[in-house]
């Protein structure tokens, strides 16, 4: 499991053009933006500078080597922001977002996803389809790190991330207290995701680790297990790719059932 990389004190680093831009677009707190002074012309960086000026965020132009030292082993693209610790949300607040929008909840829950790249990529797909939150267990799971935020390409600035304790108990609570069904992705499931009747209901899609899949207790706790149709010779998909395919199946089913108004 990767450890969060922070700046000074309790600050965190957000690296890369798109994550920093979306942080500013979402009006999230930003303490400072540092930009390489030798960068080539770039409209995204120009927008970052404009957004930072509008938000009265301090901007420093520094040698690229200084950014390399500040964010070692990270592809910062000449842009590094310092921000407060990541603002995690709570489950009730995430469900309230769906209620206010008058649409069935769509949550994504990770089970054993320890690679921050996968967490970020899944968050990117979740935000793209309009999911209301990403649920991240405290054990056997990656956390939100600069690597995850970079992989999410800015999606984590807009998507609620909810830390949870016991995953099975969370699924049970969602069912009993909030009427949220749970669908787990399982390559050995008897039916394809497209045949599920739960996709248009309030739903949490549970994604397991690549190779290991869902834990046994998680599988047993899900209301339904579904598979992704496979026609090729490769036995499985990367966890983040599988999550993206599944989430777009949910989005397609909901749009066909009755698309939400903008």
Short mmCIF file of C-alpha atoms in Angstrom, two decimals:
data_model
loop_
_atom_site.label_atom_id
_atom_site.label_comp_id
_atom_site.label_asym_id
_atom_site.label_seq_id
_atom_site.Cartn_x
_atom_site.Cartn_y
_atom_site.Cartn_z
CA UNK A 1 0.00 0.00 0.00
CA UNK A 2 1.36 3.40 -0.88
CA UNK A 3 1.79 6.07 1.77
CA UNK A 4 0.48 9.57 1.12
CA UNK A 5 3.22 11.94 0.02
CA UNK A 6 2.88 15.27 1.74
CA UNK A 7 4.51 18.63 1.57
CA UNK A 8 5.45 20.53 4.72
CA UNK A 9 3.50 19.67 7.86
CA UNK A 10 0.11 18.20 7.02
CA UNK A 11 -0.01 19.59 3.52
CA UNK A 12 -0.30 17.33 0.48
CA UNK A 13 1.15 17.58 -2.99
CA UNK A 14 -1.00 17.53 -6.12
CA UNK A 15 1.07 17.09 -9.25
CA UNK A 16 0.38 17.38 -12.96
CA UNK A 17 -1.46 19.86 -15.15
CA UNK A 18 -4.94 18.31 -15.10
CA UNK A 19 -5.12 17.44 -11.37
CA UNK A 20 -4.00 20.95 -10.40
CA UNK A 21 -6.34 22.61 -12.90
CA UNK A 22 -9.36 20.61 -11.67
CA UNK A 23 -8.46 21.37 -8.07
CA UNK A 24 -8.71 25.07 -8.90
CA UNK A 25 -11.80 24.63 -11.09
CA UNK A 26 -13.55 22.84 -8.23
CA UNK A 27 -12.65 25.73 -5.92
CA UNK A 28 -10.89 23.35 -3.54
CA UNK A 29 -8.45 25.00 -1.12
CA UNK A 30 -4.98 25.42 -2.63
CA UNK A 31 -2.10 26.92 -0.69
CA UNK A 32 0.40 27.44 -3.49
CA UNK A 33 1.09 26.53 -7.10
CA UNK A 34 4.64 26.13 -8.40
CA UNK A 35 5.31 26.14 -12.15
CA UNK A 36 8.54 25.32 -13.94
CA UNK A 37 9.98 28.53 -15.34
CA UNK A 38 11.39 26.75 -18.41
CA UNK A 39 8.10 25.24 -19.58
CA UNK A 40 6.95 25.33 -23.18
CA UNK A 41 3.76 27.27 -24.01
CA UNK A 42 0.77 25.27 -22.75
CA UNK A 43 -2.89 26.39 -22.67
CA UNK A 44 -3.64 24.17 -19.67
CA UNK A 45 -0.86 25.76 -17.64
CA UNK A 46 -2.02 29.20 -18.74
CA UNK A 47 -5.50 28.33 -17.44
CA UNK A 48 -3.98 27.17 -14.15
CA UNK A 49 -2.22 30.50 -13.77
CA UNK A 50 -5.43 32.38 -14.52
CA UNK A 51 -7.48 30.29 -12.09
CA UNK A 52 -4.85 30.70 -9.39
CA UNK A 53 -4.86 34.46 -9.88
CA UNK A 54 -8.66 34.58 -9.65
CA UNK A 55 -8.55 32.50 -6.45
CA UNK A 56 -5.70 34.59 -5.05
CA UNK A 57 -3.48 31.54 -4.77
CA UNK A 58 0.23 32.22 -4.54
CA UNK A 59 2.16 31.19 -7.67
CA UNK A 60 5.90 30.59 -7.82
CA UNK A 61 7.99 30.07 -10.93
CA UNK A 62 10.91 27.82 -10.11
CA UNK A 63 13.53 25.75 -11.98
CA UNK A 64 12.20 22.36 -13.06
CA UNK A 65 14.91 20.72 -10.98
CA UNK A 66 13.33 22.17 -7.85
CA UNK A 67 10.01 20.53 -8.74
CA UNK A 68 11.89 17.27 -9.33
CA UNK A 69 13.23 17.50 -5.78
CA UNK A 70 9.85 18.43 -4.32
CA UNK A 71 8.00 15.62 -6.10
CA UNK A 72 10.56 12.85 -6.67
CA UNK A 73 9.53 9.90 -8.86
CA UNK A 74 6.33 11.69 -9.89
CA UNK A 75 5.44 12.91 -13.37
CA UNK A 76 4.65 16.48 -12.39
CA UNK A 77 4.62 17.98 -15.94
CA UNK A 78 6.11 21.17 -14.57
CA UNK A 79 3.21 21.90 -12.20
CA UNK A 80 3.01 21.13 -8.46
CA UNK A 81 0.37 22.43 -6.05
CA UNK A 82 0.44 22.37 -2.28
CA UNK A 83 -2.97 21.84 -0.68
CA UNK A 84 -4.51 20.89 2.67
CA UNK A 85 -5.04 17.20 3.45
CA UNK A 86 -7.49 15.44 1.13
CA UNK A 87 -11.10 16.24 2.13
CA UNK A 88 -12.71 12.84 2.64
CA UNK A 89 -16.51 12.65 2.82
CA UNK A 90 -18.98 10.53 4.76
CA UNK A 91 -21.48 7.99 3.52
CA UNK A 92 -24.61 9.87 4.53
CA UNK A 93 -23.40 13.02 2.81
CA UNK A 94 -22.66 11.09 -0.38
CA UNK A 95 -26.15 9.57 -0.42
CA UNK A 96 -27.64 13.00 0.21
CA UNK A 97 -26.06 14.22 -3.04
CA UNK A 98 -28.02 11.60 -4.98
CA UNK A 99 -31.20 12.44 -3.08
CA UNK A 100 -30.89 16.14 -3.83
CA UNK A 101 -30.37 15.31 -7.50
CA UNK A 102 -33.50 13.10 -7.36
CA UNK A 103 -31.68 10.15 -8.88
CA UNK A 104 -30.80 6.64 -7.67
CA UNK A 105 -27.49 6.50 -5.86
CA UNK A 106 -24.48 5.16 -7.71
CA UNK A 107 -21.52 4.28 -5.52
CA UNK A 108 -18.31 2.42 -6.30
CA UNK A 109 -16.65 0.32 -3.61
CA UNK A 110 -13.08 -1.01 -3.77
CA UNK A 111 -12.20 -4.43 -2.39
CA UNK A 112 -8.48 -5.10 -2.16
CA UNK A 113 -7.41 -2.44 -4.68
CA UNK A 114 -3.93 -1.62 -3.37
CA UNK A 115 -2.46 0.08 -6.45
CA UNK A 116 -2.99 3.88 -6.32
CA UNK A 117 -2.91 3.96 -10.13
CA UNK A 118 -5.97 1.70 -10.18
CA UNK A 119 -7.70 3.78 -7.52
CA UNK A 120 -7.15 6.91 -9.57
CA UNK A 121 -8.26 5.30 -12.83
CA UNK A 122 -11.42 3.90 -11.22
CA UNK A 123 -12.16 7.32 -9.72
CA UNK A 124 -11.80 8.84 -13.19
CA UNK A 125 -14.38 6.44 -14.65
CA UNK A 126 -16.68 6.86 -11.64
CA UNK A 127 -16.69 10.64 -11.96
CA UNK A 128 -17.20 10.42 -15.73
CA UNK A 129 -20.40 8.38 -15.40
CA UNK A 130 -21.80 10.54 -12.62
CA UNK A 131 -21.17 8.29 -9.62
CA UNK A 132 -21.87 9.95 -6.31
CA UNK A 133 -18.94 8.53 -4.32
CA UNK A 134 -16.01 6.16 -4.21
CA UNK A 135 -15.90 3.98 -1.07
CA UNK A 136 -12.39 3.09 0.11
CA UNK A 137 -11.84 0.59 2.94
CA UNK A 138 -9.21 1.36 5.53
CA UNK A 139 -7.59 -2.07 5.15
CA UNK A 140 -6.15 -3.71 2.04
CA UNK A 141 -6.73 -0.60 -0.01
CA UNK A 142 -4.79 2.20 -1.59
CA UNK A 143 -5.44 5.69 -0.28
CA UNK A 144 -5.58 9.04 -2.05
CA UNK A 145 -1.96 9.90 -2.81
CA UNK A 146 -0.30 12.15 -5.39
CA UNK A 147 -0.02 9.08 -7.62
CA UNK A 148 -3.76 8.39 -7.31
CA UNK A 149 -4.66 12.03 -7.96
CA UNK A 150 -2.40 12.10 -11.00
CA UNK A 151 -3.95 8.89 -12.37
CA UNK A 152 -7.42 10.32 -11.79
CA UNK A 153 -6.54 13.30 -14.04
CA UNK A 154 -8.47 15.70 -11.84
CA UNK A 155 -11.52 13.51 -11.15
CA UNK A 156 -10.76 13.34 -7.42
CA UNK A 157 -11.31 17.09 -7.19
CA UNK A 158 -14.96 16.49 -8.09
CA UNK A 159 -15.76 13.01 -6.74
CA UNK A 160 -16.54 12.31 -3.10
CA UNK A 161 -14.26 9.72 -1.51
CA UNK A 162 -15.66 7.97 1.55
CA UNK A 163 -13.36 6.00 3.87
CA UNK A 164 -15.16 2.99 5.31
CA UNK A 165 -14.37 0.44 7.99
CA UNK A 166 -15.56 -3.11 7.50
CA UNK A 167 -16.63 -3.52 3.87
CA UNK A 168 -19.20 -6.27 4.51
CA UNK A 169 -20.87 -4.31 7.29
CA UNK A 170 -20.93 -1.24 5.05
CA UNK A 171 -22.75 -3.18 2.33
CA UNK A 172 -25.21 -4.49 4.91
CA UNK A 173 -25.77 -0.98 6.26
CA UNK A 174 -26.34 0.40 2.78
CA UNK A 175 -28.96 -2.28 2.20
CA UNK A 176 -30.80 -2.15 5.51
CA UNK A 177 -30.62 1.58 6.26
CA UNK A 178 -30.61 3.16 2.80
CA UNK A 179 -32.11 0.67 0.35
CA UNK A 180 -28.92 0.46 -1.74
CA UNK A 181 -28.35 -2.80 -3.62
CA UNK A 182 -24.85 -4.22 -4.08
CA UNK A 183 -23.52 -5.75 -7.30
CA UNK A 184 -20.09 -7.37 -7.31
CA UNK A 185 -17.92 -7.90 -10.38
CA UNK A 186 -16.98 -11.57 -10.58
CA UNK A 187 -15.59 -13.33 -13.63
CA UNK A 188 -17.22 -16.59 -12.54
CA UNK A 189 -20.69 -15.12 -12.06
CA UNK A 190 -23.46 -16.95 -13.94
CA UNK A 191 -24.90 -13.87 -15.63
CA UNK A 192 -23.56 -10.82 -17.48
CA UNK A 193 -23.89 -7.35 -16.06
CA UNK A 194 -26.22 -6.33 -18.88
CA UNK A 195 -28.83 -8.82 -17.67
CA UNK A 196 -28.97 -7.40 -14.15
CA UNK A 197 -32.22 -5.75 -13.12
CA UNK A 198 -30.49 -3.76 -10.39
CA UNK A 199 -28.58 -1.31 -12.55
CA UNK A 200 -31.31 1.32 -12.50
CA UNK A 201 -31.79 1.04 -8.73
CA UNK A 202 -29.78 2.72 -5.99
CA UNK A 203 -26.61 0.71 -6.32
CA UNK A 204 -23.06 0.14 -5.15
CA UNK A 205 -20.75 -1.54 -7.64
CA UNK A 206 -18.05 -3.55 -5.86
CA UNK A 207 -14.73 -3.96 -7.66
CA UNK A 208 -12.18 -6.56 -6.56
CA UNK A 209 -8.45 -6.75 -7.01
CA UNK A 210 -6.96 -7.90 -10.28
CA UNK A 211 -6.33 -11.65 -10.14
CA UNK A 212 -7.68 -12.21 -6.62
CA UNK A 213 -11.10 -10.75 -7.36
CA UNK A 214 -13.60 -10.18 -4.57
CA UNK A 215 -12.91 -11.55 -1.11
CA UNK A 216 -15.13 -14.48 -0.14
CA UNK A 217 -17.08 -12.56 2.51
CA UNK A 218 -17.57 -9.68 0.08
CA UNK A 219 -18.94 -12.03 -2.56
CA UNK A 220 -21.37 -13.47 -0.04
CA UNK A 221 -22.50 -10.01 1.07
CA UNK A 222 -23.31 -8.76 -2.44
CA UNK A 223 -26.93 -8.95 -3.55
CA UNK A 224 -25.82 -10.05 -7.00
CA UNK A 225 -22.63 -11.11 -8.75
CA UNK A 226 -22.21 -10.22 -12.42
CA UNK A 227 -19.59 -10.90 -15.06
CA UNK A 228 -18.34 -8.86 -17.98
CA UNK A 229 -18.90 -10.64 -21.32
CA UNK A 230 -15.55 -11.90 -22.64
CA UNK A 231 -15.02 -13.04 -26.22
CA UNK A 232 -11.24 -13.00 -26.51
CA UNK A 233 -8.54 -15.34 -25.26
CA UNK A 234 -7.38 -13.13 -22.38
CA UNK A 235 -8.94 -14.37 -19.17
CA UNK A 236 -9.52 -11.09 -17.35
CA UNK A 237 -9.31 -7.32 -17.50
CA UNK A 238 -7.30 -4.93 -15.40
CA UNK A 239 -9.35 -3.92 -12.34
CA UNK A 240 -9.68 -0.30 -13.44
CA UNK A 241 -10.68 -1.29 -16.99
CA UNK A 242 -13.25 -3.74 -15.65
CA UNK A 243 -14.65 -1.05 -13.38
CA UNK A 244 -14.92 1.38 -16.29
CA UNK A 245 -16.73 -1.15 -18.49
CA UNK A 246 -19.14 -2.02 -15.67
CA UNK A 247 -19.86 1.60 -14.82
CA UNK A 248 -20.67 2.43 -18.41
CA UNK A 249 -23.02 -0.55 -18.49
CA UNK A 250 -24.79 0.99 -15.49
CA UNK A 251 -24.83 4.43 -17.15
CA UNK A 252 -26.24 2.96 -20.37
CA UNK A 253 -29.00 1.11 -18.49
CA UNK A 254 -29.95 4.25 -16.57
CA UNK A 255 -30.01 6.43 -19.64
CA UNK A 256 -32.22 3.91 -21.44
CA UNK A 257 -34.50 3.71 -18.40
CA UNK A 258 -34.87 7.48 -18.30
CA UNK A 259 -31.93 9.90 -18.44
CA UNK A 260 -31.63 12.38 -15.65
CA UNK A 261 -32.22 15.98 -16.58
CA UNK A 262 -29.23 18.31 -16.59
#
